[in-house]
Amino acid sequence: MSGAPRMRVRTASLRDHDALCALFDELDEFHRRARPDLFQPFAGPVRTREQVARGLSEAGSTVLVAENEEGVVGLAVLLTRPASPFAGAVPRKVIELDNLVVHADQRNRKIGRRLLAATVDWARDRKATHVEVGVHAFNSGARRFYEGFGFRPSIDRLKLVA
């Protein structure tokens, strides 16, 4: 009897560096194509081992990966945002979903939803009050994805090129 492919979400390790780089490269290329005025190619590795190690070891941050029989097929980078120094701000503990990407050939298999659910679980385990994610205006698919999970707009950032 064949069923859905097995998939699990786990914390990344440095052994995942090459797989993480492939995912980051896919995400970076998507951003470069959509907004060449903001994103450019860069020399060197997509993410160095040191950058990945820092993301895995810094207090309040982690990288989660989705893995199936084909290997690591998705990632989520989580960061704990510092508390606001503004005395008028309601105290909150915010986990920011800095990046979430699933390999293009693995999409529409609910892998992103599993990563997002694991993100929320990770945040709750750390007593976070909110999970937030920034979405570029050009990425309407990501916005629909997050809103479908229950995220709601919080702030619109406008820019003027001087």
N, CA and C of each residue as an Amber inpcrd file, in Angstrom:
protein
   486
   0.8580000  -1.1780000   0.0000000   0.0000000   0.0000000   0.0000000
   0.8950000   1.2290000   0.0000000   0.7180000   2.0930000  -0.9800000
   1.5220000   3.3110000  -1.0070000   0.6780000   4.4640000  -0.4980000
   1.3190000   5.3180000   0.2750000   0.6470000   6.4860000   0.8180000
   1.4340000   7.7250000   0.4660000   1.1320000   8.7900000   1.1670000
   1.8570000  10.0350000   0.9540000   3.3110000   9.8440000   1.3500000
   4.2220000  10.5200000   0.6630000   5.6280000  10.4020000   1.0360000
   5.8430000  10.8360000   2.4790000   6.7510000  10.1480000   3.1530000
   7.0650000  10.5010000   4.5330000   7.8340000  11.8120000   4.5610000
   7.4540000  12.6620000   5.4810000   8.1040000  13.9540000   5.6230000
   8.1750000  14.2750000   7.0940000   9.2990000  14.8380000   7.5110000
   9.4160000  15.2700000   8.8960000  10.0780000  16.6340000   8.9310000
   9.7980000  17.3570000   9.9930000  10.4390000  18.6470000  10.2340000
  11.3430000  18.4700000  11.4360000  12.5660000  18.9560000  11.3120000
  13.5520000  18.8450000  12.3830000  14.4260000  20.0880000  12.3870000
  15.2140000  20.2360000  13.4300000  16.1910000  21.3120000  13.4920000
  17.3400000  20.9760000  12.5530000  17.7790000  21.9610000  11.7930000
  18.8980000  21.7580000  10.8750000  20.1880000  21.5740000  11.6610000
  21.1890000  21.0460000  10.9800000  22.5330000  20.9410000  11.5410000
  23.5170000  21.3780000  10.4600000  24.7610000  21.5360000  10.8250000
  25.7730000  21.9120000   9.8340000  25.9210000  20.8690000   8.7330000
  25.5520000  19.6260000   9.0240000  25.5880000  18.5860000   7.9840000
  24.6290000  18.9170000   6.8330000  23.6570000  19.7800000   7.0880000
  22.6760000  20.1750000   6.0770000  23.1390000  21.3550000   5.2270000
  24.3610000  21.8320000   5.4360000  24.8190000  23.0700000   4.7990000
  24.5680000  23.0900000   3.2920000  24.9640000  22.0630000   2.5690000
  24.7960000  22.0610000   1.1080000  23.3190000  22.1300000   0.7220000
  22.4830000  21.3750000   1.4070000  21.0470000  21.3820000   1.1100000
  20.4360000  22.7410000   1.4350000  20.8650000  23.3550000   2.5340000
  20.3720000  24.6830000   2.8950000  20.7860000  25.7000000   1.8330000
  22.0230000  25.6000000   1.3770000  22.5000000  26.5310000   0.3490000
  21.6840000  26.4150000  -0.9310000  21.3280000  25.2030000  -1.3220000
  20.5030000  25.0230000  -2.5170000  19.1520000  25.7190000  -2.3490000
  18.5680000  25.6100000  -1.1770000  17.2800000  26.2680000  -0.9100000
  17.4400000  27.7870000  -0.8620000  18.4620000  28.2720000  -0.1640000
  18.7020000  29.7140000  -0.1080000  18.9550000  30.2690000  -1.5090000
  19.6750000  29.5210000  -2.3390000  19.9570000  29.9620000  -3.6970000
  18.6660000  30.1220000  -4.4910000  17.7660000  29.1690000  -4.3240000
  16.4640000  29.2430000  -4.9980000  15.6850000  30.4700000  -4.5350000
  15.6900000  30.7090000  -3.2410000  14.9870000  31.8700000  -2.6820000
  15.6320000  33.1730000  -3.1400000  16.9590000  33.2330000  -3.0820000
  17.6580000  34.4500000  -3.5030000  17.3940000  34.7550000  -4.9740000
  17.4170000  33.7360000  -5.8150000  17.1750000  33.9380000  -7.2450000
  15.7550000  34.4440000  -7.4960000  14.7920000  33.9270000  -6.7620000
  13.4070000  34.4040000  -6.8740000  13.3350000  35.8980000  -6.5620000
  14.0040000  36.3140000  -5.4930000  14.0100000  37.7290000  -5.1180000
  14.7600000  38.5790000  -6.1460000  15.8790000  38.0830000  -6.6590000
  16.6510000  38.8430000  -7.6630000  15.8340000  39.0600000  -8.9310000
  15.1140000  38.0330000  -9.3760000  14.3060000  38.1710000 -10.5870000
  13.1670000  39.1720000 -10.3810000  12.5520000  39.1210000  -9.2130000
  11.4030000  39.9890000  -8.9550000  11.8150000  41.4290000  -8.6790000
  12.9390000  41.6160000  -8.0070000  13.3510000  42.9660000  -7.5920000
  14.8520000  43.1810000  -7.7970000  15.2940000  43.2780000  -9.0620000
  16.7180000  43.5010000  -9.3010000  17.2030000  44.8520000  -8.7670000
  16.2730000  45.7420000  -8.4580000  16.6680000  47.0250000  -7.8580000
  17.0320000  46.8690000  -6.3850000  16.6620000  45.7490000  -5.7630000
  16.9750000  45.4980000  -4.3570000  17.9430000  44.3490000  -4.1460000
  17.9070000  43.3490000  -5.0170000  18.6850000  42.1340000  -4.8080000
  19.6300000  41.9080000  -5.9820000  20.8600000  41.5210000  -5.6750000
  21.8600000  41.3030000  -6.7090000  22.6110000  40.0070000  -6.4440000
  23.1910000  39.4450000  -7.4910000  24.0440000  38.2690000  -7.2770000
  25.2470000  38.6750000  -6.4290000  25.8150000  37.7210000  -5.7220000
  26.9860000  38.0120000  -4.9120000  28.0020000  36.9100000  -5.0740000
  29.2520000  37.2720000  -4.8600000  30.3380000  36.3030000  -4.9830000
  30.3730000  35.4380000  -3.7240000  30.9080000  34.2660000  -3.8790000
  31.0520000  33.3920000  -2.7210000  29.8720000  32.4830000  -2.5480000
  29.9060000  31.7080000  -1.4800000  28.8180000  30.7600000  -1.2360000
  27.5160000  31.4920000  -0.8980000  26.4230000  30.8360000  -1.1930000
  25.1010000  31.3960000  -0.9120000  24.9910000  31.7600000   0.5700000
  25.4090000  30.8680000   1.4430000  25.5400000  31.1220000   2.8780000
  26.7670000  30.3390000   3.3380000  27.6450000  30.9830000   4.0550000
  28.8430000  30.2840000   4.5250000  28.4790000  29.3290000   5.6530000
  29.3620000  28.3920000   5.9050000  29.1600000  27.4750000   7.0380000
  29.0650000  28.2880000   8.3240000  29.8430000  29.3640000   8.4230000
  29.8270000  30.2030000   9.6230000  28.4680000  30.8860000   9.7940000
  27.8880000  31.3660000   8.7000000  26.5600000  31.9850000   8.7890000
  25.5160000  30.9690000   9.2450000  25.5700000  29.7850000   8.6980000
  24.6190000  28.7420000   9.0910000  24.8500000  28.3540000  10.5530000
  26.1150000  28.1910000  10.9380000  26.4280000  27.8300000  12.3250000
  25.9080000  28.8900000  13.2840000  26.0510000  30.1530000  12.9140000
  25.5660000  31.2480000  13.7780000  24.0440000  31.1700000  13.9120000
  23.3590000  30.9200000  12.8050000  21.9000000  30.8080000  12.8480000
  21.4150000  29.6500000  13.6960000  22.2380000  28.6170000  13.7840000
  21.8710000  27.4540000  14.5850000  22.2450000  27.6060000  16.0530000
  23.2340000  28.4400000  16.3450000  23.7390000  28.5010000  17.7120000
  23.3140000  29.7400000  18.4950000  22.8930000  30.8040000  17.8090000
  22.4970000  32.0110000  18.5310000  21.2400000  31.7400000  19.3500000
  21.2640000  32.2210000  20.5790000  20.0840000  32.0750000  21.4330000
  18.8990000  32.7520000  20.7530000  17.7860000  32.0740000  20.7210000
  16.5810000  32.6620000  20.1580000  16.4700000  32.5360000  18.6470000
  17.3630000  31.7940000  18.0270000  17.2380000  31.5760000  16.5900000
  17.4210000  30.0980000  16.2870000  16.9030000  29.6950000  15.1510000
  17.1030000  28.3220000  14.6880000  16.7700000  28.2480000  13.2170000
  17.1150000  27.1380000  12.6330000  16.7170000  26.8120000  11.2720000
  16.0380000  25.4540000  11.3330000  14.8130000  25.4050000  10.8560000
  14.0800000  24.1540000  10.7530000  14.1480000  23.6780000   9.3130000
  14.1970000  22.3770000   9.1270000  14.1800000  21.8250000   7.7760000
  13.0680000  20.7960000   7.6520000  12.5220000  20.7260000   6.4460000
  11.5820000  19.6740000   6.0850000  12.3710000  18.6700000   5.2610000
  12.2210000  17.4050000   5.6220000  13.0040000  16.3520000   4.9880000
  12.0790000  15.2160000   4.5920000  12.2390000  14.7480000   3.3680000
  11.5180000  13.5560000   2.9420000  12.5130000  12.5790000   2.3330000
  12.0150000  11.5740000   1.6200000  12.9110000  10.5580000   1.0680000
  13.8990000  11.1340000   0.0550000  13.6270000  12.3340000  -0.4470000
  14.5380000  12.9760000  -1.4010000  15.5830000  13.8460000  -0.7040000
  15.4770000  13.9850000   0.6050000  16.4200000  14.8060000   1.3610000
  15.7480000  16.0500000   1.9200000  16.5360000  17.0780000   2.1820000
  16.0220000  18.3350000   2.7190000  15.3470000  19.0850000   1.5750000
  14.0610000  19.3750000   1.7370000  13.2740000  19.9790000   0.6630000
  12.6830000  21.3320000   1.0350000  12.8900000  21.7630000   2.2750000
  12.3770000  23.0630000   2.7000000  13.0780000  23.5230000   3.9510000
  13.0120000  24.8300000   4.1920000  13.6180000  25.3800000   5.4000000
  12.8140000  26.5620000   5.9100000  12.9800000  26.8250000   7.1970000
  12.4160000  28.0080000   7.8460000  13.4720000  28.5450000   8.8020000
  13.7800000  29.8320000   8.6570000  14.7460000  30.5010000   9.5300000
  13.9590000  31.3290000  10.5400000  14.2010000  31.0760000  11.8310000
  13.4590000  31.7360000  12.8990000  14.3970000  32.5700000  13.7560000
  13.9600000  33.7850000  14.0760000  14.7430000  34.7150000  14.8900000
  13.8610000  35.2980000  15.9800000  14.3990000  35.4400000  17.1740000
  13.6720000  36.1360000  18.2290000  14.0100000  37.6100000  18.1100000
  12.9980000  38.4160000  17.9190000  13.2000000  39.8560000  17.7700000
  13.3860000  40.4800000  19.1460000  14.3250000  41.4240000  19.2800000
  14.5040000  42.0960000  20.5740000  13.2340000  42.8540000  20.9760000
  13.0110000  42.9470000  22.2660000  11.8500000  43.6930000  22.7750000
  11.9850000  45.1680000  22.3950000  10.8780000  45.8070000  22.1520000
  10.8890000  47.2280000  21.7930000  11.3390000  48.0670000  22.9850000
  12.2500000  49.0010000  22.7620000  12.6830000  49.8790000  23.8490000
  11.6760000  50.9990000  24.1260000  10.6600000  51.1550000  23.2600000
   9.6700000  52.2050000  23.4120000   8.7800000  51.9050000  24.6100000
   8.7530000  52.8320000  25.5740000   7.9920000  52.6240000  26.8090000
   6.4940000  52.4720000  26.5480000   6.0200000  53.0070000  25.4360000
   4.5960000  52.9270000  25.1270000   4.1950000  51.6480000  24.4120000
   5.1550000  50.7980000  24.1020000   4.8440000  49.5400000  23.4160000
   4.4310000  48.4730000  24.4210000   3.3840000  47.7590000  24.0880000
   2.9500000  46.6400000  24.9120000   4.0530000  45.5770000  24.8610000
   4.4700000  45.0550000  26.0000000   5.5160000  44.0200000  25.9830000
   5.0660000  42.7970000  25.1760000   5.9280000  42.3730000  24.2700000
   5.6380000  41.2210000  23.4210000   6.9260000  40.4420000  23.2130000
   6.7950000  39.1610000  23.0150000   7.9270000  38.3570000  22.5790000
   7.5860000  37.8800000  21.1740000   8.3630000  38.3480000  20.2060000
   8.0680000  38.0890000  18.8000000   9.1190000  37.1770000  18.1920000
   8.6460000  36.1180000  17.5540000   9.5030000  35.2720000  16.7330000
   9.2510000  35.6950000  15.2960000  10.3320000  36.0390000  14.6110000
  10.2130000  36.4320000  13.2090000  10.5990000  35.2600000  12.3210000
   9.7170000  34.9560000  11.4060000  10.0070000  33.9740000  10.3780000
  10.7510000  34.7300000   9.2840000  12.0770000  34.6090000   9.2940000
  12.9230000  35.4080000   8.4100000  12.9070000  34.8740000   6.9810000
  12.8820000  33.5750000   6.8260000  12.8200000  32.9400000   5.5000000
  12.0500000  31.6400000   5.6100000  11.2740000  31.3520000   4.5880000
  10.6490000  30.0450000   4.4430000  10.6650000  29.7330000   2.9580000
  11.2210000  28.5880000   2.6020000  11.2680000  28.2000000   1.1920000
  11.1480000  26.6840000   1.0970000  10.4530000  26.2520000   0.0530000
  10.3270000  24.8430000  -0.2930000  10.8040000  24.7240000  -1.7380000
  11.6120000  23.6930000  -2.0160000  12.0760000  23.4850000  -3.4010000
  10.8810000  23.5350000  -4.3450000  11.0640000  24.1690000  -5.4840000
   9.9840000  24.3380000  -6.4590000   9.3390000  23.0110000  -6.8440000
  10.1460000  21.9640000  -6.9900000   9.5780000  20.6710000  -7.4150000
   8.8980000  19.9190000  -6.2710000   8.8830000  20.4990000  -5.0750000
   8.2540000  19.8680000  -3.9110000   7.0220000  20.6450000  -3.4280000
   6.6700000  21.7060000  -4.1130000   5.5490000  22.5440000  -3.6640000
   4.2120000  21.8500000  -3.8960000   3.2040000  22.3590000  -3.2200000
   1.8410000  21.8170000  -3.2910000   1.7460000  20.4230000  -2.6920000
   2.5830000  20.1640000  -1.7010000   2.5460000  18.9050000  -0.9510000
   2.3830000  19.1660000   0.5460000   2.0170000  20.4050000   0.8860000
   1.7940000  20.8290000   2.2730000   3.0810000  20.8810000   3.1080000
   4.2280000  20.9110000   2.4400000   5.4970000  21.0010000   3.1530000
   5.6290000  22.3650000   3.8130000   5.2680000  23.4240000   3.1030000
   5.3130000  24.7660000   3.6790000   4.4120000  24.8890000   4.8940000
   3.2290000  24.3050000   4.8220000   2.3150000  24.3380000   5.9790000
   2.9110000  23.5970000   7.1680000   3.5690000  22.4790000   6.9110000
   4.2110000  21.7320000   8.0100000   5.3360000  22.5580000   8.6320000
   6.1350000  23.2200000   7.7970000   7.1960000  24.0840000   8.3260000
   6.6080000  25.2450000   9.1260000   5.5280000  25.8190000   8.6300000
   4.9010000  26.9360000   9.3300000   4.2860000  26.4750000  10.6520000
   3.6540000  25.3160000  10.6770000   3.1080000  24.7810000  11.9300000
   4.2380000  24.5150000  12.9270000   5.3610000  23.9750000  12.4470000
   6.5080000  23.7360000  13.3330000   7.0870000  25.0550000  13.8390000
   7.0440000  26.0800000  13.0150000   7.4910000  27.4160000  13.4320000
   6.6420000  27.9090000  14.5970000   5.3420000  27.7900000  14.4560000
   4.4280000  28.2390000  15.5170000   4.6600000  27.4180000  16.7850000
   4.8320000  26.1250000  16.6450000   5.1200000  25.2800000  17.8160000
   6.4230000  25.7120000  18.4880000   7.4660000  25.9660000  17.7100000
   8.7600000  26.3990000  18.2450000   8.5860000  27.7170000  19.0040000
   7.8180000  28.6340000  18.4260000   7.5730000  29.9270000  19.0740000
   6.8040000  29.7480000  20.3810000   5.7950000  28.9180000  20.3710000
   5.0090000  28.6870000  21.5960000   5.8650000  28.0370000  22.6770000
   6.7420000  27.1130000  22.2880000   7.6370000  26.4760000  23.2590000
   8.5430000  27.4920000  23.9350000   8.7820000  28.6150000  23.2650000
   9.6370000  29.6740000  23.8150000   8.8230000  30.8290000  24.3930000
   7.5410000  30.5610000  24.6070000   6.6310000  31.5230000  25.2400000
   6.4920000  32.8180000  24.4430000   6.5800000  32.7110000  23.1150000
   6.3820000  33.8840000  22.2600000   4.9110000  34.2790000  22.2730000
   4.6700000  35.5600000  22.1400000   3.3030000  36.0630000  22.0610000
   2.8540000  36.2350000  20.6130000   3.8100000  36.3600000  19.6950000
   3.4900000  36.5820000  18.2830000   4.5210000  35.9010000  17.3880000
   4.0660000  35.5120000  16.1980000   4.9520000  35.0950000  15.1170000
   4.6680000  36.0700000  13.9780000   5.7290000  36.6590000  13.4460000
   5.5690000  37.6420000  12.3690000   6.4420000  37.2540000  11.1880000
   6.0010000  37.6660000  10.0010000   6.7480000  37.4210000   8.7750000
   6.5730000  38.6290000   7.8700000   7.6540000  39.0330000   7.2300000
   7.5890000  40.0980000   6.2320000   7.4330000  39.4750000   4.8530000
   6.5790000  40.0660000   4.0380000   6.3390000  39.5640000   2.6900000
   6.4960000  40.7350000   1.7240000   7.3680000  40.5610000   0.7400000
   7.5260000  41.6010000  -0.2740000   6.2280000  41.7630000  -1.0480000
   5.9310000  42.9880000  -1.4620000   4.6860000  43.2900000  -2.1660000
   4.5290000  42.4600000  -3.4380000   5.6300000  42.1120000  -4.1040000
   5.5460000  41.3410000  -5.3450000   5.1660000  39.8850000  -5.1100000
   5.2450000  39.4100000  -3.8720000   5.0670000  37.9850000  -3.5930000
   3.6410000  37.6910000  -3.1100000   2.6940000  37.8460000  -4.0080000
   1.2920000  37.6520000  -3.6380000   0.9950000  36.2080000  -3.2460000
   1.7140000  35.2520000  -3.8300000   1.5090000  33.8520000  -3.4610000
   1.8760000  33.5930000  -2.0130000   2.9930000  34.1620000  -1.5630000
   3.3910000  34.0030000  -0.1590000   2.3730000  34.6720000   0.7540000
   1.9110000  35.8310000   0.3580000   0.9210000  36.5220000   1.1970000
  -0.3430000  35.6760000   1.3510000  -0.8210000  35.1080000   0.2590000
  -2.0050000  34.2320000   0.3390000  -1.7290000  33.0260000   1.2310000
  -0.5360000  32.4470000   1.1000000  -0.1470000  31.2950000   1.9200000
  -0.2170000  31.6410000   3.4020000   0.4130000  32.7380000   3.8050000
   0.4280000  33.1200000   5.2280000  -0.9620000  33.5120000   5.7230000
  -1.7020000  34.2450000   4.9130000  -3.0570000  34.6180000   5.3200000
  -3.9430000  33.3840000   5.4500000  -3.7360000  32.3910000   4.5920000
  -4.4880000  31.1450000   4.6820000  -4.2020000  30.3830000   5.9750000
  -3.0510000  30.6410000   6.5590000  -2.6700000  30.0130000   7.8240000
  -3.1930000  30.8130000   9.0210000  -3.6710000  32.0400000   8.7820000
  -4.2100000  32.8690000   9.8600000  -3.4490000  34.1610000  10.1180000
  -2.3400000  34.3810000   9.4100000  -1.6120000  35.6440000   9.5670000
  -2.4580000  36.7800000   9.0050000  -2.3440000  37.9420000   9.6250000
  -3.0680000  39.1210000   9.1790000  -2.0850000  40.2840000   9.0370000
  -2.3720000  41.2120000   8.1160000  -1.4770000  42.3670000   7.9520000
  -1.3450000  43.1570000   9.2520000  -0.1470000  43.6710000   9.4620000
   0.1210000  44.4370000  10.6760000   0.5950000  45.8440000  10.3420000
   1.4620000  45.9600000   9.3440000   2.0180000  47.2610000   8.9680000
   2.3730000  47.2150000   7.4930000   2.1660000  48.3220000   6.8060000
   2.6240000  48.4520000   5.4250000   3.8180000  49.3860000   5.4310000
   4.9030000  48.9730000   4.7970000   6.1040000  49.7990000   4.7090000
   6.1420000  50.4030000   3.3140000   6.1970000  51.7110000   3.2430000
   6.2550000  52.4170000   1.9720000   7.6550000  52.9620000   1.7870000
   8.0370000  53.1620000   0.5250000   9.3700000  53.7060000   0.2780000
   9.3140000  54.7410000  -0.8280000  10.2440000  55.6530000  -0.7730000
  10.4370000  56.6690000  -1.8010000  11.9060000  56.6090000  -2.1640000
  12.1880000  56.4030000  -3.4390000  13.5730000  56.3850000  -3.8800000
  14.0150000  57.8290000  -4.0540000  15.0220000  58.2230000  -3.3090000
  15.4820000  59.6300000  -3.3530000  16.4450000  59.8670000  -4.4880000
